[in-house]
Short mmCIF file of C-alpha atoms in Angstrom, two decimals:
data_model
loop_
_atom_site.label_atom_id
_atom_site.label_comp_id
_atom_site.label_asym_id
_atom_site.label_seq_id
_atom_site.Cartn_x
_atom_site.Cartn_y
_atom_site.Cartn_z
CA MET A 689 0.32 -0.25 -0.13
CA LEU A 690 2.99 2.28 0.58
CA CYS A 691 4.15 2.22 -2.98
CA ILE A 692 1.28 3.19 -4.72
CA PRO A 693 1.25 6.75 -2.92
CA ILE A 694 4.55 7.13 -3.87
CA LEU A 695 4.22 6.27 -7.84
CA LEU A 696 1.63 9.00 -7.55
CA ILE A 697 3.43 11.64 -6.44
CA THR A 698 6.57 10.86 -8.17
CA ALA A 699 4.44 10.98 -11.37
CA PHE A 700 3.00 14.22 -10.63
CA LEU A 701 6.85 15.43 -9.81
CA LEU A 702 7.81 14.04 -12.99
CA GLY A 703 5.09 15.90 -14.96
CA THR A 704 6.43 19.07 -12.81
CA ASN A 705 9.08 19.29 -15.80
CA THR A 706 6.88 20.56 -18.28
CA PRO A 707 6.08 24.29 -18.96
CA PRO A 708 2.51 25.63 -18.27
CA LEU A 709 0.42 24.10 -20.50
CA VAL A 710 -2.17 27.03 -20.36
CA PRO A 711 -1.10 30.49 -20.50
CA MET A 712 -2.50 32.36 -17.54
CA PRO A 713 -2.26 36.02 -16.04
CA ASP A 714 -0.05 36.30 -13.22
CA TRP A 715 -2.91 37.35 -10.61
CA LEU A 716 -4.06 33.68 -11.48
CA ILE A 717 -1.09 31.54 -10.89
CA ILE A 718 -0.88 29.91 -7.52
CA PRO A 719 2.73 29.85 -6.18
CA ASN A 720 4.16 26.34 -6.74
CA LEU A 721 1.08 25.26 -8.77
CA PRO A 722 1.43 26.47 -12.19
CA SER A 723 -0.69 25.06 -14.84
CA ASN A 724 2.02 22.05 -15.64
CA LEU A 725 1.23 18.43 -16.62
CA GLY A 726 2.08 17.28 -12.93
CA THR A 727 -0.47 19.97 -11.32
CA VAL A 728 -3.19 19.39 -14.38
CA ALA A 729 -2.79 15.88 -13.64
CA CYS A 730 -3.52 16.21 -10.03
CA LEU A 731 -6.41 18.23 -10.37
CA ILE A 732 -7.81 15.90 -12.73
CA TYR A 733 -7.22 13.00 -10.39
CA ALA A 734 -8.67 15.40 -7.50
CA THR A 735 -11.35 16.01 -9.54
CA LEU A 736 -12.50 12.10 -10.30
CA TYR A 737 -11.89 11.09 -6.76
CA ILE A 738 -14.59 14.16 -5.43
CA LEU A 739 -16.68 12.63 -8.24
CA MET A 740 -16.48 9.17 -7.40
CA GLU A 741 -16.78 9.77 -3.31
CA PRO A 742 -17.46 13.26 -2.48
CA VAL A 743 -16.26 13.07 1.22
CA ALA A 744 -13.08 10.82 0.84
CA GLY A 745 -12.19 12.25 -2.56
CA GLY A 746 -12.77 15.61 -0.54
CA MET A 747 -10.08 14.88 1.92
CA LEU A 748 -7.70 13.25 -0.54
CA ALA A 749 -7.84 16.48 -2.99
CA PRO A 750 -6.02 18.76 -0.41
CA LEU A 751 -3.36 16.07 -0.10
CA MET A 752 -2.63 15.56 -3.27
CA LEU A 753 -2.78 19.53 -4.15
CA ALA A 754 -0.34 19.87 -1.29
CA GLY A 755 2.15 17.10 -2.41
CA THR A 756 1.90 18.67 -6.23
CA ALA A 757 2.86 22.12 -4.69
CA TYR A 758 5.76 20.41 -2.91
CA ALA A 759 6.72 18.32 -6.02
CA ASN A 760 6.89 21.76 -7.92
CA HIS A 761 8.78 23.52 -5.16
CA LEU A 762 11.22 20.54 -5.32
CA THR A 763 11.38 20.80 -9.20
CA SER A 764 12.22 24.25 -9.14
CA THR A 765 14.57 24.40 -6.37
CA TYR A 766 16.59 21.45 -7.06
CA GLY A 767 15.81 20.64 -10.66
CA ARG A 768 17.89 17.64 -11.92
CA THR A 769 18.44 16.16 -8.32
CA ALA A 770 14.94 16.06 -7.51
CA ASN A 771 14.08 14.14 -10.93
CA TYR A 772 16.76 11.57 -10.21
CA TRP A 773 15.23 11.06 -6.97
CA ALA A 774 11.63 10.71 -8.04
CA LEU A 775 12.79 8.63 -10.67
CA GLY A 776 14.58 6.24 -8.60
CA LEU A 777 11.65 6.12 -6.13
CA HIS A 778 9.32 5.46 -8.81
CA LEU A 779 11.01 2.85 -10.41
CA ALA A 780 11.94 1.16 -6.83
CA SER A 781 8.15 1.41 -6.22
CA TRP A 782 7.25 -0.12 -9.65
CA ILE A 783 9.36 -3.19 -8.83
CA ALA A 784 8.13 -3.64 -5.05
CA GLN A 785 4.74 -3.32 -6.51
CA PHE A 786 5.59 -6.58 -8.85
CA ILE A 787 7.40 -8.32 -6.18
CA GLY A 788 4.80 -7.54 -3.48
CA HIS A 789 1.99 -8.60 -5.77
CA GLY A 790 3.93 -12.09 -6.93
CA ALA A 791 5.31 -12.89 -3.39
CA PHE A 792 2.02 -12.25 -1.47
CA GLU A 793 -0.86 -12.20 -3.51
CA GLY A 794 0.25 -14.69 -6.04
CA ARG A 795 -0.55 -12.86 -9.00
CA ALA A 796 0.41 -9.75 -11.14
CA PRO A 797 -0.62 -6.14 -10.56
CA ALA A 798 -3.78 -4.32 -11.74
CA LEU A 799 -1.35 -2.87 -14.43
CA LEU A 800 -1.54 -6.08 -16.71
CA ASP A 801 -5.16 -6.17 -15.99
CA ASN A 802 -6.70 -3.02 -16.70
CA LEU A 803 -4.63 0.34 -17.07
CA VAL A 804 -7.67 2.53 -15.80
CA GLN A 805 -7.77 0.62 -12.53
CA ALA A 806 -3.96 0.71 -12.11
CA PHE A 807 -3.16 4.49 -12.78
CA LEU A 808 -6.67 6.01 -11.72
CA LEU A 809 -8.32 3.96 -9.23
CA ALA A 810 -5.38 2.51 -7.54
CA PRO A 811 -4.40 5.37 -5.40
CA PHE A 812 -7.97 5.93 -4.36
CA PHE A 813 -8.46 2.72 -3.46
CA VAL A 814 -5.13 2.89 -0.86
CA TRP A 815 -6.93 6.03 0.58
CA MET A 816 -9.98 4.14 1.00
CA GLU A 817 -8.51 0.98 2.44
CA PHE A 818 -7.08 3.65 5.08
CA LEU A 819 -10.35 5.26 6.03
CA PHE A 820 -11.74 2.20 6.30
CA TYR A 821 -8.99 1.06 8.48
CA LEU A 822 -9.89 4.35 10.62
CA GLY A 823 -13.51 3.34 10.91
CA TYR A 824 -15.16 5.48 7.63
CA ARG A 825 -18.23 4.23 6.52
CA PRO A 826 -18.28 0.57 7.99
CA GLU A 827 -21.46 -0.30 5.75
CA LEU A 828 -19.65 0.34 2.51
CA LYS A 829 -16.94 -1.55 3.84
CA SER A 830 -18.93 -4.44 4.09
CA ARG A 831 -20.55 -4.19 0.95
CA LEU A 832 -17.44 -4.04 -0.94
CA ASP A 833 -15.88 -6.68 1.25
CA PHE A 834 -18.90 -8.81 0.10
CA ALA A 835 -18.58 -8.13 -3.64
CA VAL A 836 -14.70 -8.78 -3.51
CA GLU A 837 -15.27 -12.33 -1.87
CA LYS A 838 -17.61 -13.05 -4.55
CA GLU A 839 -15.11 -11.56 -7.27
CA VAL A 840 -12.55 -14.14 -5.54
CA GLN A 841 -14.19 -17.32 -5.42
CA LYS A 842 -15.37 -16.51 -9.22
CA TYR A 843 -11.52 -16.16 -10.16
CA ARG A 844 -10.87 -19.25 -8.12
CA GLN A 845 -13.52 -21.16 -9.88
CA SER A 846 -12.19 -20.24 -13.03
CA LYS A 847 -8.74 -20.96 -12.32
CA ALA A 848 -9.73 -24.50 -11.30
CA GLN A 849 -11.92 -24.99 -14.56
CA LEU A 850 -8.74 -24.19 -16.45
CA SER A 851 -6.73 -26.58 -14.69
CA GLY A 852 -8.95 -29.29 -15.16
CA PRO A 853 -9.50 -32.13 -12.86
CA ASN A 854 -6.32 -33.60 -11.08
CA LEU A 855 -5.41 -36.82 -13.38
CA ASN A 856 -1.91 -37.62 -11.49
CA GLY A 857 -0.39 -37.54 -15.00
CA ARG A 858 -2.82 -39.95 -16.34
CA ALA A 859 -3.78 -38.60 -19.91
CA ASN A 860 -7.32 -40.40 -19.91
CA GLY A 861 -8.06 -40.88 -16.07
CA SER A 862 -7.62 -44.45 -16.32
CA ALA A 863 -4.83 -46.48 -14.34
CA THR A 864 -2.39 -48.30 -16.76
#
């Protein structure tokens, strides 16, 4: 769960290297939040999360904006050094994601299943898991847990059907 927020904020930091995407008058520019790719991406994520779950998204949006403002500050202050650190953390987090999923979950990360889920929904999923841990909306958590368990059962059944019956090395099922 730690890697996904790192992936998100380092991606925002790497996006802060672009020039402003939309020229804006000086009075409209917020310090450390120019209209570069990192800031615009953060605003898109924040808007999406607020639309999906207004309270949880509304709590996450200021944290993401603060992180992006700090990322803009790091890029403008430290330049290439900030980028090297962000790139190193980004790559290390991806490696940890693949190792963690393979070792502990026994399956590939969502990146290989669904790009939207991997890039847009995974950070919000982690945030919701954190909020659920703190006691946020227990009825929603129980509904989601039930739905997830149902999907896990379907996955296990389909996996069992693909592997077929256990024939112990006998091709037609009869002993020789």
